[in-house]
Amino acid sequence: MEKWNQTSKDFMLLGLLPPNQTGLLLLFLIIFAFVLALMGNSGITALIFLDPRLHTPMYFLLSQLSLMDLMYISSIVPKMAYNFLSGQRSISFLGCGVQMFFFITIACSEGLLLASMAYDRFVAICHPLHYPVRMSKRKCLKMITGTWILGSIHSLAYTTYTLHLPYCRSRAINHFFCEVPSMMPLVCMDTWIFEYIRFLSTGLFLLLPFLGITASYGRVLFAVFHMRSKEGRRKAFTTCSTHLTMVTFYYAPFVYTYLRPKNVRSPTEDKNLAVFYTILTPMLNPIVYSLRNKEVLGAMRRVWGMLSSRKK
C-alpha cells in the first residue's frame, strides 16, 4: 500500500484496473468506449439541434439523454485514465466533491428522464389522439427542466452531507471514482443516517421511475400485440423491447448497488457493476435509441447533404 499523509484532505482512488499489461489493455478498451460515447452522444445532440424535423418532444428528450450520457462518462473516464497512465492515484477534496456532484446529478436526472421518455412512448402509441396535448413542447420543456432541477437539488444536499462527514481513517477509496457508498468505510462515525437517506433516494429516483417505465412499456407492448399490421407490430415490439432492455441494463446494477446493506457490500463487485452505468450504457445509448432509428438516419443524410453543399 502506498504511503499516504493522514493529515491531507485529499483522497486516493485505488482504481479499477490492475497496474500491468492486462490493465493497460483494458484501459485502451475503456478509452475506445469513451471515444465512441463522445462521438455518438455529441453527434446525436448536434443532429437534433440542426434538423427541424427532429424538433419534437421525443427527440428533445433524446437530446437530453445524450447530453447527460456525455457529461456522465466525461466526469469519470478522463480522470481514471490519467491516474492509471501517470501512476498517481490522488484526487483533491474539491475534485472529489465536483465529481460526486455531477455523478449524482446526472444519475438522478437520467433516471427521471428515462421515465419521461417511457411516458412519451406510452402516450404516442396508446393515446395517439391525445399526444399533441399531453406531450406538447411546453410540457416537454417542463419535464426536462424538472429532471435537471430535482437531480441538482438532491445532488447538492447529498454531496454537502457526504463531504462534511469526519474522515479519520485511511483516505484510500476502493473505487475508480468518488462514489458515495465506497467512501462510507472511511468515515469514523455511525452512518445509519446515510444508509437511510441512500435507501430513500434510491427508491425515489431509481426504483419508482423504473417501476413506472416497466408499467408504461407493459401497456405499450400490450397495445402493440393487438395491432393488425404484422409489420408494424414487429417493428414496434422490437423497438420497445430494445429500449426496455437498455433501461434494465442501466437501472438493475444501480438499484442493486445502492439498495444493498453495507455489511454485504463488496468493493470489487461495486466497481464491476459501476462499469455498466458509467461506461457501457453511455456508449450503447446512441446506438440503441438513435442509430437504429430511420428518422435519425434520414436526418443524418439531410444534414450531411446540407453541409456538403455549403462546402461547394
mmCIF file of C-alpha atoms in Angstrom:
data_model
loop_
_atom_site.group_PDB
_atom_site.id
_atom_site.type_symbol
_atom_site.label_atom_id
_atom_site.label_comp_id
_atom_site.label_asym_id
_atom_site.label_seq_id
_atom_site.Cartn_x
_atom_site.Cartn_y
_atom_site.Cartn_z
ATOM 1 C CA MET A 1 0.000 0.000 0.000
ATOM 2 C CA GLU A 2 1.274 3.437 -0.883
ATOM 3 C CA LYS A 3 2.178 5.794 1.917
ATOM 4 C CA TRP A 4 -0.431 8.457 2.472
ATOM 5 C CA ASN A 5 -0.428 11.585 4.531
ATOM 6 C CA GLN A 6 -3.282 11.123 7.015
ATOM 7 C CA THR A 7 -3.426 14.890 7.640
ATOM 8 C CA SER A 8 -4.179 15.592 3.979
ATOM 9 C CA LYS A 9 -7.757 16.360 2.999
ATOM 10 C CA ASP A 10 -7.267 14.797 -0.433
ATOM 11 C CA PHE A 11 -8.433 11.290 -1.322
ATOM 12 C CA MET A 12 -6.774 8.432 -3.145
ATOM 13 C CA LEU A 13 -8.597 6.351 -5.768
ATOM 14 C CA LEU A 14 -7.379 2.751 -5.822
ATOM 15 C CA GLY A 15 -8.801 2.368 -9.325
ATOM 16 C CA LEU A 16 -10.433 -0.371 -11.369
ATOM 17 C CA LEU A 17 -7.570 -1.838 -13.397
ATOM 18 C CA PRO A 18 -4.522 -3.849 -12.296
ATOM 19 C CA PRO A 19 -1.205 -1.999 -12.829
ATOM 20 C CA ASN A 20 0.092 -4.363 -15.532
ATOM 21 C CA GLN A 21 -0.232 -5.114 -19.245
ATOM 22 C CA THR A 22 -3.737 -6.516 -18.782
ATOM 23 C CA GLY A 23 -4.801 -3.310 -17.070
ATOM 24 C CA LEU A 24 -3.312 -1.265 -19.931
ATOM 25 C CA LEU A 25 -5.223 -3.317 -22.497
ATOM 26 C CA LEU A 26 -8.461 -2.863 -20.560
ATOM 27 C CA LEU A 27 -7.774 0.863 -20.307
ATOM 28 C CA PHE A 28 -7.457 1.099 -24.092
ATOM 29 C CA LEU A 29 -10.834 -0.638 -24.411
ATOM 30 C CA ILE A 30 -12.356 1.830 -21.953
ATOM 31 C CA ILE A 31 -10.840 4.770 -23.849
ATOM 32 C CA PHE A 32 -12.257 3.316 -27.071
ATOM 33 C CA ALA A 33 -15.693 3.103 -25.433
ATOM 34 C CA PHE A 34 -15.241 6.689 -24.216
ATOM 35 C CA VAL A 35 -14.450 7.934 -27.738
ATOM 36 C CA LEU A 36 -17.481 6.095 -29.154
ATOM 37 C CA ALA A 37 -19.714 7.579 -26.451
ATOM 38 C CA LEU A 38 -18.245 11.037 -27.051
ATOM 39 C CA MET A 39 -18.801 10.898 -30.797
ATOM 40 C CA GLY A 40 -22.208 9.225 -30.620
ATOM 41 C CA ASN A 41 -23.781 11.422 -27.957
ATOM 42 C CA SER A 42 -22.348 14.714 -29.206
ATOM 43 C CA GLY A 43 -23.319 13.787 -32.778
ATOM 44 C CA ILE A 44 -26.911 12.950 -31.826
ATOM 45 C CA THR A 45 -27.256 16.170 -29.799
ATOM 46 C CA ALA A 46 -25.963 18.279 -32.696
ATOM 47 C CA LEU A 47 -28.133 16.419 -35.214
ATOM 48 C CA ILE A 48 -31.332 17.019 -33.253
ATOM 49 C CA PHE A 49 -30.415 20.693 -32.921
ATOM 50 C CA LEU A 50 -29.683 21.116 -36.651
ATOM 51 C CA ASP A 51 -32.596 19.196 -38.214
ATOM 52 C CA PRO A 52 -36.003 20.916 -37.774
ATOM 53 C CA ARG A 53 -37.816 17.625 -38.459
ATOM 54 C CA LEU A 54 -36.431 16.262 -35.209
ATOM 55 C CA HIS A 55 -37.750 19.173 -33.144
ATOM 56 C CA THR A 56 -40.380 17.004 -31.468
ATOM 57 C CA PRO A 57 -40.816 16.055 -27.783
ATOM 58 C CA MET A 58 -39.401 12.572 -28.300
ATOM 59 C CA TYR A 59 -36.177 13.882 -29.799
ATOM 60 C CA PHE A 60 -35.885 16.763 -27.347
ATOM 61 C CA LEU A 61 -35.914 14.151 -24.570
ATOM 62 C CA LEU A 62 -33.421 12.056 -26.519
ATOM 63 C CA SER A 63 -31.069 15.032 -26.893
ATOM 64 C CA GLN A 64 -31.087 15.461 -23.107
ATOM 65 C CA LEU A 65 -30.291 11.778 -22.637
ATOM 66 C CA SER A 66 -27.311 12.161 -24.968
ATOM 67 C CA LEU A 67 -26.175 15.290 -23.120
ATOM 68 C CA MET A 68 -26.423 13.507 -19.755
ATOM 69 C CA ASP A 69 -24.521 10.471 -21.011
ATOM 70 C CA LEU A 70 -21.858 12.771 -22.444
ATOM 71 C CA MET A 71 -21.398 14.507 -19.086
ATOM 72 C CA TYR A 72 -21.643 11.185 -17.250
ATOM 73 C CA ILE A 73 -18.732 9.443 -18.924
ATOM 74 C CA SER A 74 -16.654 12.643 -19.262
ATOM 75 C CA SER A 75 -16.696 13.221 -15.499
ATOM 76 C CA ILE A 76 -15.178 9.806 -14.770
ATOM 77 C CA VAL A 77 -13.103 8.227 -17.559
ATOM 78 C CA PRO A 78 -10.531 11.030 -18.198
ATOM 79 C CA LYS A 79 -9.532 11.146 -14.511
ATOM 80 C CA MET A 80 -9.400 7.356 -14.305
ATOM 81 C CA ALA A 81 -7.197 7.147 -17.420
ATOM 82 C CA TYR A 82 -4.902 9.945 -16.213
ATOM 83 C CA ASN A 83 -4.392 8.299 -12.835
ATOM 84 C CA PHE A 84 -3.563 4.940 -14.418
ATOM 85 C CA LEU A 85 -1.152 6.303 -17.036
ATOM 86 C CA SER A 86 0.610 8.718 -14.659
ATOM 87 C CA GLY A 87 0.848 6.253 -11.794
ATOM 88 C CA GLN A 88 -0.846 8.762 -9.486
ATOM 89 C CA ARG A 89 -3.985 7.914 -7.569
ATOM 90 C CA SER A 90 -4.778 11.144 -5.786
ATOM 91 C CA ILE A 91 -7.854 13.287 -6.267
ATOM 92 C CA SER A 92 -8.283 16.561 -4.429
ATOM 93 C CA PHE A 93 -11.032 17.074 -1.875
ATOM 94 C CA LEU A 94 -12.647 19.663 -4.172
ATOM 95 C CA GLY A 95 -12.199 17.460 -7.239
ATOM 96 C CA CYS A 96 -13.850 14.557 -5.451
ATOM 97 C CA GLY A 97 -16.759 16.785 -4.472
ATOM 98 C CA VAL A 98 -17.206 18.085 -8.030
ATOM 99 C CA GLN A 99 -17.076 14.566 -9.478
ATOM 100 C CA MET A 100 -19.548 13.361 -6.881
ATOM 101 C CA PHE A 101 -21.930 16.252 -7.571
ATOM 102 C CA PHE A 102 -22.011 15.689 -11.336
ATOM 103 C CA PHE A 103 -22.338 11.933 -10.954
ATOM 104 C CA ILE A 104 -25.302 12.113 -8.561
ATOM 105 C CA THR A 105 -26.983 14.927 -10.523
ATOM 106 C CA ILE A 106 -26.834 13.031 -13.797
ATOM 107 C CA ALA A 107 -27.718 9.668 -12.222
ATOM 108 C CA CYS A 108 -30.893 11.071 -10.648
ATOM 109 C CA SER A 109 -31.800 13.250 -13.645
ATOM 110 C CA GLU A 110 -31.301 10.403 -16.108
ATOM 111 C CA GLY A 111 -33.495 8.114 -14.017
ATOM 112 C CA LEU A 112 -36.316 10.649 -14.205
ATOM 113 C CA LEU A 113 -35.652 11.385 -17.880
ATOM 114 C CA LEU A 114 -35.899 7.719 -18.869
ATOM 115 C CA ALA A 115 -39.278 7.623 -17.125
ATOM 116 C CA SER A 116 -40.338 10.703 -19.134
ATOM 117 C CA MET A 117 -39.236 9.011 -22.369
ATOM 118 C CA ALA A 118 -41.246 5.888 -21.484
ATOM 119 C CA TYR A 119 -44.300 8.067 -20.808
ATOM 120 C CA ASP A 120 -43.800 9.785 -24.169
ATOM 121 C CA ARG A 121 -43.853 6.409 -25.986
ATOM 122 C CA PHE A 122 -46.858 5.299 -23.936
ATOM 123 C CA VAL A 123 -48.901 8.347 -24.939
ATOM 124 C CA ALA A 124 -47.745 8.196 -28.582
ATOM 125 C CA ILE A 125 -48.752 4.539 -29.035
ATOM 126 C CA CYS A 126 -51.647 4.065 -26.616
ATOM 127 C CA HIS A 127 -53.266 7.540 -26.878
ATOM 128 C CA PRO A 128 -52.090 8.990 -30.215
ATOM 129 C CA LEU A 129 -55.019 11.444 -30.488
ATOM 130 C CA HIS A 130 -54.122 12.972 -27.118
ATOM 131 C CA TYR A 131 -50.396 13.172 -27.870
ATOM 132 C CA PRO A 132 -50.283 16.839 -29.028
ATOM 133 C CA VAL A 133 -51.926 17.886 -25.738
ATOM 134 C CA ARG A 134 -50.241 15.531 -23.268
ATOM 135 C CA MET A 135 -46.781 15.943 -24.812
ATOM 136 C CA SER A 136 -46.719 19.497 -26.083
ATOM 137 C CA LYS A 137 -43.364 21.231 -26.411
ATOM 138 C CA ARG A 138 -44.135 23.304 -23.337
ATOM 139 C CA LYS A 139 -44.847 20.235 -21.205
ATOM 140 C CA CYS A 140 -41.766 18.544 -22.605
ATOM 141 C CA LEU A 141 -39.664 21.550 -21.580
ATOM 142 C CA LYS A 142 -41.158 21.412 -18.072
ATOM 143 C CA MET A 143 -40.306 17.717 -17.816
ATOM 144 C CA ILE A 144 -36.710 18.316 -18.912
ATOM 145 C CA THR A 145 -36.274 21.297 -16.582
ATOM 146 C CA GLY A 146 -37.806 19.365 -13.706
ATOM 147 C CA THR A 147 -35.422 16.424 -14.116
ATOM 148 C CA TRP A 148 -32.379 18.710 -14.032
ATOM 149 C CA ILE A 149 -33.626 20.769 -11.068
ATOM 150 C CA LEU A 150 -34.620 17.772 -8.932
ATOM 151 C CA GLY A 151 -31.377 15.961 -9.737
ATOM 152 C CA SER A 152 -29.258 19.026 -8.925
ATOM 153 C CA ILE A 153 -31.009 19.813 -5.634
ATOM 154 C CA HIS A 154 -30.770 16.227 -4.455
ATOM 155 C CA SER A 155 -27.129 16.015 -5.527
ATOM 156 C CA LEU A 156 -26.190 19.251 -3.769
ATOM 157 C CA ALA A 157 -27.693 18.054 -0.481
ATOM 158 C CA TYR A 158 -26.192 14.579 -0.849
ATOM 159 C CA THR A 159 -22.717 15.871 -1.741
ATOM 160 C CA THR A 160 -22.696 18.508 1.003
ATOM 161 C CA TYR A 161 -23.681 15.941 3.613
ATOM 162 C CA THR A 162 -21.035 13.463 2.443
ATOM 163 C CA LEU A 163 -18.176 15.970 2.372
ATOM 164 C CA HIS A 164 -18.972 17.174 5.904
ATOM 165 C CA LEU A 165 -18.575 13.704 7.401
ATOM 166 C CA PRO A 166 -15.437 13.095 9.513
ATOM 167 C CA TYR A 167 -12.941 11.007 7.558
ATOM 168 C CA CYS A 168 -10.499 9.841 10.215
ATOM 169 C CA ARG A 169 -9.361 6.536 8.696
ATOM 170 C CA SER A 170 -7.361 5.964 5.530
ATOM 171 C CA ARG A 171 -8.484 8.210 2.682
ATOM 172 C CA ALA A 172 -7.973 5.475 0.082
ATOM 173 C CA ILE A 173 -11.271 4.961 -1.783
ATOM 174 C CA ASN A 174 -11.526 1.451 -3.192
ATOM 175 C CA HIS A 175 -13.133 2.599 -6.435
ATOM 176 C CA PHE A 176 -12.259 4.328 -9.713
ATOM 177 C CA PHE A 177 -14.276 7.468 -8.926
ATOM 178 C CA CYS A 178 -15.788 9.184 -5.894
ATOM 179 C CA GLU A 179 -18.938 7.120 -5.482
ATOM 180 C CA VAL A 180 -20.531 7.814 -2.109
ATOM 181 C CA PRO A 181 -21.115 4.230 -0.858
ATOM 182 C CA SER A 182 -17.430 3.437 -1.391
ATOM 183 C CA MET A 183 -16.470 6.414 0.783
ATOM 184 C CA MET A 184 -18.542 5.339 3.789
ATOM 185 C CA PRO A 185 -15.998 2.769 5.101
ATOM 186 C CA LEU A 186 -13.590 5.706 5.604
ATOM 187 C CA VAL A 187 -15.963 7.524 7.954
ATOM 188 C CA CYS A 188 -15.286 7.199 11.686
ATOM 189 C CA MET A 189 -18.885 7.587 12.848
ATOM 190 C CA ASP A 190 -22.093 5.590 12.588
ATOM 191 C CA THR A 191 -23.519 6.126 9.082
ATOM 192 C CA TRP A 192 -27.054 4.865 9.697
ATOM 193 C CA ILE A 193 -28.444 8.256 8.644
ATOM 194 C CA PHE A 194 -26.674 7.953 5.302
ATOM 195 C CA GLU A 195 -27.916 4.381 4.875
ATOM 196 C CA TYR A 196 -31.480 5.599 5.400
ATOM 197 C CA ILE A 197 -31.025 8.549 3.002
ATOM 198 C CA ARG A 198 -29.473 6.268 0.386
ATOM 199 C CA PHE A 199 -32.354 3.809 0.605
ATOM 200 C CA LEU A 200 -34.935 6.619 0.355
ATOM 201 C CA SER A 201 -33.259 8.439 -2.547
ATOM 202 C CA THR A 202 -32.707 5.200 -4.472
ATOM 203 C CA GLY A 203 -36.387 4.431 -4.143
ATOM 204 C CA LEU A 204 -37.453 7.909 -5.262
ATOM 205 C CA PHE A 205 -35.030 8.486 -8.135
ATOM 206 C CA LEU A 206 -34.381 4.952 -9.407
ATOM 207 C CA LEU A 207 -36.811 2.304 -8.183
ATOM 208 C CA LEU A 208 -40.066 4.258 -8.635
ATOM 209 C CA PRO A 209 -39.119 5.543 -12.129
ATOM 210 C CA PHE A 210 -38.092 2.008 -13.111
ATOM 211 C CA LEU A 211 -41.468 0.642 -11.992
ATOM 212 C CA GLY A 212 -43.171 3.448 -13.925
ATOM 213 C CA ILE A 213 -41.126 2.643 -17.031
ATOM 214 C CA THR A 214 -41.954 -1.057 -16.738
ATOM 215 C CA ALA A 215 -45.675 -0.264 -16.420
ATOM 216 C CA SER A 216 -45.562 2.150 -19.394
ATOM 217 C CA TYR A 217 -43.762 -0.276 -21.690
ATOM 218 C CA GLY A 218 -46.020 -3.089 -20.478
ATOM 219 C CA ARG A 219 -49.052 -1.109 -21.680
ATOM 220 C CA VAL A 220 -47.237 -0.274 -24.905
ATOM 221 C CA LEU A 221 -46.371 -3.910 -25.608
ATOM 222 C CA PHE A 222 -49.957 -4.893 -24.842
ATOM 223 C CA ALA A 223 -51.218 -2.329 -27.370
ATOM 224 C CA VAL A 224 -48.608 -3.439 -29.902
ATOM 225 C CA PHE A 225 -49.697 -7.065 -29.515
ATOM 226 C CA HIS A 226 -53.215 -6.108 -30.657
ATOM 227 C CA MET A 227 -52.064 -4.235 -33.757
ATOM 228 C CA ARG A 228 -53.500 -5.507 -37.038
ATOM 229 C CA SER A 229 -50.385 -4.852 -39.090
ATOM 230 C CA LYS A 230 -47.841 -7.627 -38.552
ATOM 231 C CA GLU A 231 -45.004 -5.457 -39.854
ATOM 232 C CA GLY A 232 -45.991 -2.544 -37.600
ATOM 233 C CA ARG A 233 -46.347 -4.911 -34.673
ATOM 234 C CA ARG A 234 -42.920 -6.390 -35.300
ATOM 235 C CA LYS A 235 -41.193 -3.008 -35.592
ATOM 236 C CA ALA A 236 -42.898 -1.550 -32.513
ATOM 237 C CA PHE A 237 -42.238 -4.677 -30.468
ATOM 238 C CA THR A 238 -38.547 -4.706 -31.467
ATOM 239 C CA THR A 239 -38.116 -1.010 -30.627
ATOM 240 C CA CYS A 240 -39.923 -1.173 -27.274
ATOM 241 C CA SER A 241 -38.241 -4.389 -26.164
ATOM 242 C CA THR A 242 -34.813 -2.986 -27.070
ATOM 243 C CA HIS A 243 -35.484 0.214 -25.128
ATOM 244 C CA LEU A 244 -36.737 -1.754 -22.131
ATOM 245 C CA THR A 245 -33.619 -3.929 -22.257
ATOM 246 C CA MET A 246 -31.371 -0.847 -22.190
ATOM 247 C CA VAL A 247 -33.371 0.661 -19.325
ATOM 248 C CA THR A 248 -32.944 -2.562 -17.334
ATOM 249 C CA PHE A 249 -29.249 -2.592 -18.264
ATOM 250 C CA TYR A 250 -28.931 0.867 -16.676
ATOM 251 C CA TYR A 251 -31.222 0.531 -13.653
ATOM 252 C CA ALA A 252 -30.531 -3.024 -12.434
ATOM 253 C CA PRO A 253 -26.830 -2.544 -11.459
ATOM 254 C CA PHE A 254 -27.659 0.863 -9.957
ATOM 255 C CA VAL A 255 -30.529 -0.382 -7.794
ATOM 256 C CA TYR A 256 -28.614 -3.497 -6.754
ATOM 257 C CA THR A 257 -25.597 -1.409 -5.738
ATOM 258 C CA TYR A 258 -27.473 1.239 -3.776
ATOM 259 C CA LEU A 259 -30.099 -0.918 -2.044
ATOM 260 C CA ARG A 260 -27.712 -3.492 -0.591
ATOM 261 C CA PRO A 261 -26.874 -3.071 3.112
ATOM 262 C CA LYS A 262 -23.268 -2.144 3.832
ATOM 263 C CA ASN A 263 -22.462 -5.444 5.575
ATOM 264 C CA VAL A 264 -22.912 -7.415 2.317
ATOM 265 C CA ARG A 265 -21.160 -4.961 0.010
ATOM 266 C CA SER A 266 -18.067 -5.951 -1.948
ATOM 267 C CA PRO A 267 -15.731 -3.234 -3.329
ATOM 268 C CA THR A 268 -14.790 -5.394 -6.322
ATOM 269 C CA GLU A 269 -18.416 -6.101 -7.140
ATOM 270 C CA ASP A 270 -19.337 -2.423 -6.750
ATOM 271 C CA LYS A 271 -16.614 -1.393 -9.193
ATOM 272 C CA ASN A 272 -17.618 -4.009 -11.762
ATOM 273 C CA LEU A 273 -21.283 -3.012 -11.554
ATOM 274 C CA ALA A 274 -20.387 0.681 -11.862
ATOM 275 C CA VAL A 275 -18.819 -0.023 -15.266
ATOM 276 C CA PHE A 276 -22.309 -0.794 -16.607
ATOM 277 C CA TYR A 277 -23.920 2.549 -15.742
ATOM 278 C CA THR A 278 -20.879 4.809 -16.099
ATOM 279 C CA ILE A 279 -19.204 3.478 -19.271
ATOM 280 C CA LEU A 280 -21.206 0.844 -21.158
ATOM 281 C CA THR A 281 -24.638 2.491 -21.042
ATOM 282 C CA PRO A 282 -23.433 5.935 -22.290
ATOM 283 C CA MET A 283 -21.664 4.127 -25.151
ATOM 284 C CA LEU A 284 -24.659 1.968 -26.154
ATOM 285 C CA ASN A 285 -27.493 4.501 -25.764
ATOM 286 C CA PRO A 286 -26.752 6.427 -29.007
ATOM 287 C CA ILE A 287 -26.767 3.151 -30.944
ATOM 288 C CA VAL A 288 -29.940 1.762 -29.408
ATOM 289 C CA TYR A 289 -32.024 4.950 -29.261
ATOM 290 C CA SER A 290 -30.760 6.754 -32.342
ATOM 291 C CA LEU A 291 -28.671 4.956 -34.933
ATOM 292 C CA ARG A 292 -31.281 2.188 -35.318
ATOM 293 C CA ASN A 293 -33.949 4.831 -35.949
ATOM 294 C CA LYS A 294 -34.870 5.552 -39.587
ATOM 295 C CA GLU A 295 -35.810 9.170 -38.837
ATOM 296 C CA VAL A 296 -32.407 9.792 -37.275
ATOM 297 C CA LEU A 297 -30.615 8.116 -40.190
ATOM 298 C CA GLY A 298 -32.637 10.242 -42.608
ATOM 299 C CA ALA A 299 -31.710 13.375 -40.644
ATOM 300 C CA MET A 300 -28.047 12.390 -40.823
ATOM 301 C CA ARG A 301 -28.256 12.187 -44.624
ATOM 302 C CA ARG A 302 -30.040 15.549 -44.844
ATOM 303 C CA VAL A 303 -27.576 17.328 -42.565
ATOM 304 C CA TRP A 304 -24.613 15.740 -44.350
ATOM 305 C CA GLY A 305 -26.025 16.861 -47.704
ATOM 306 C CA MET A 306 -26.600 20.369 -46.384
ATOM 307 C CA LEU A 307 -23.022 20.622 -45.049
ATOM 308 C CA SER A 308 -21.587 19.185 -48.271
ATOM 309 C CA SER A 309 -23.461 21.709 -50.416
ATOM 310 C CA ARG A 310 -22.148 24.582 -48.289
ATOM 311 C CA LYS A 311 -18.570 23.436 -48.817
ATOM 312 C CA LYS A 312 -19.064 23.585 -52.563
#
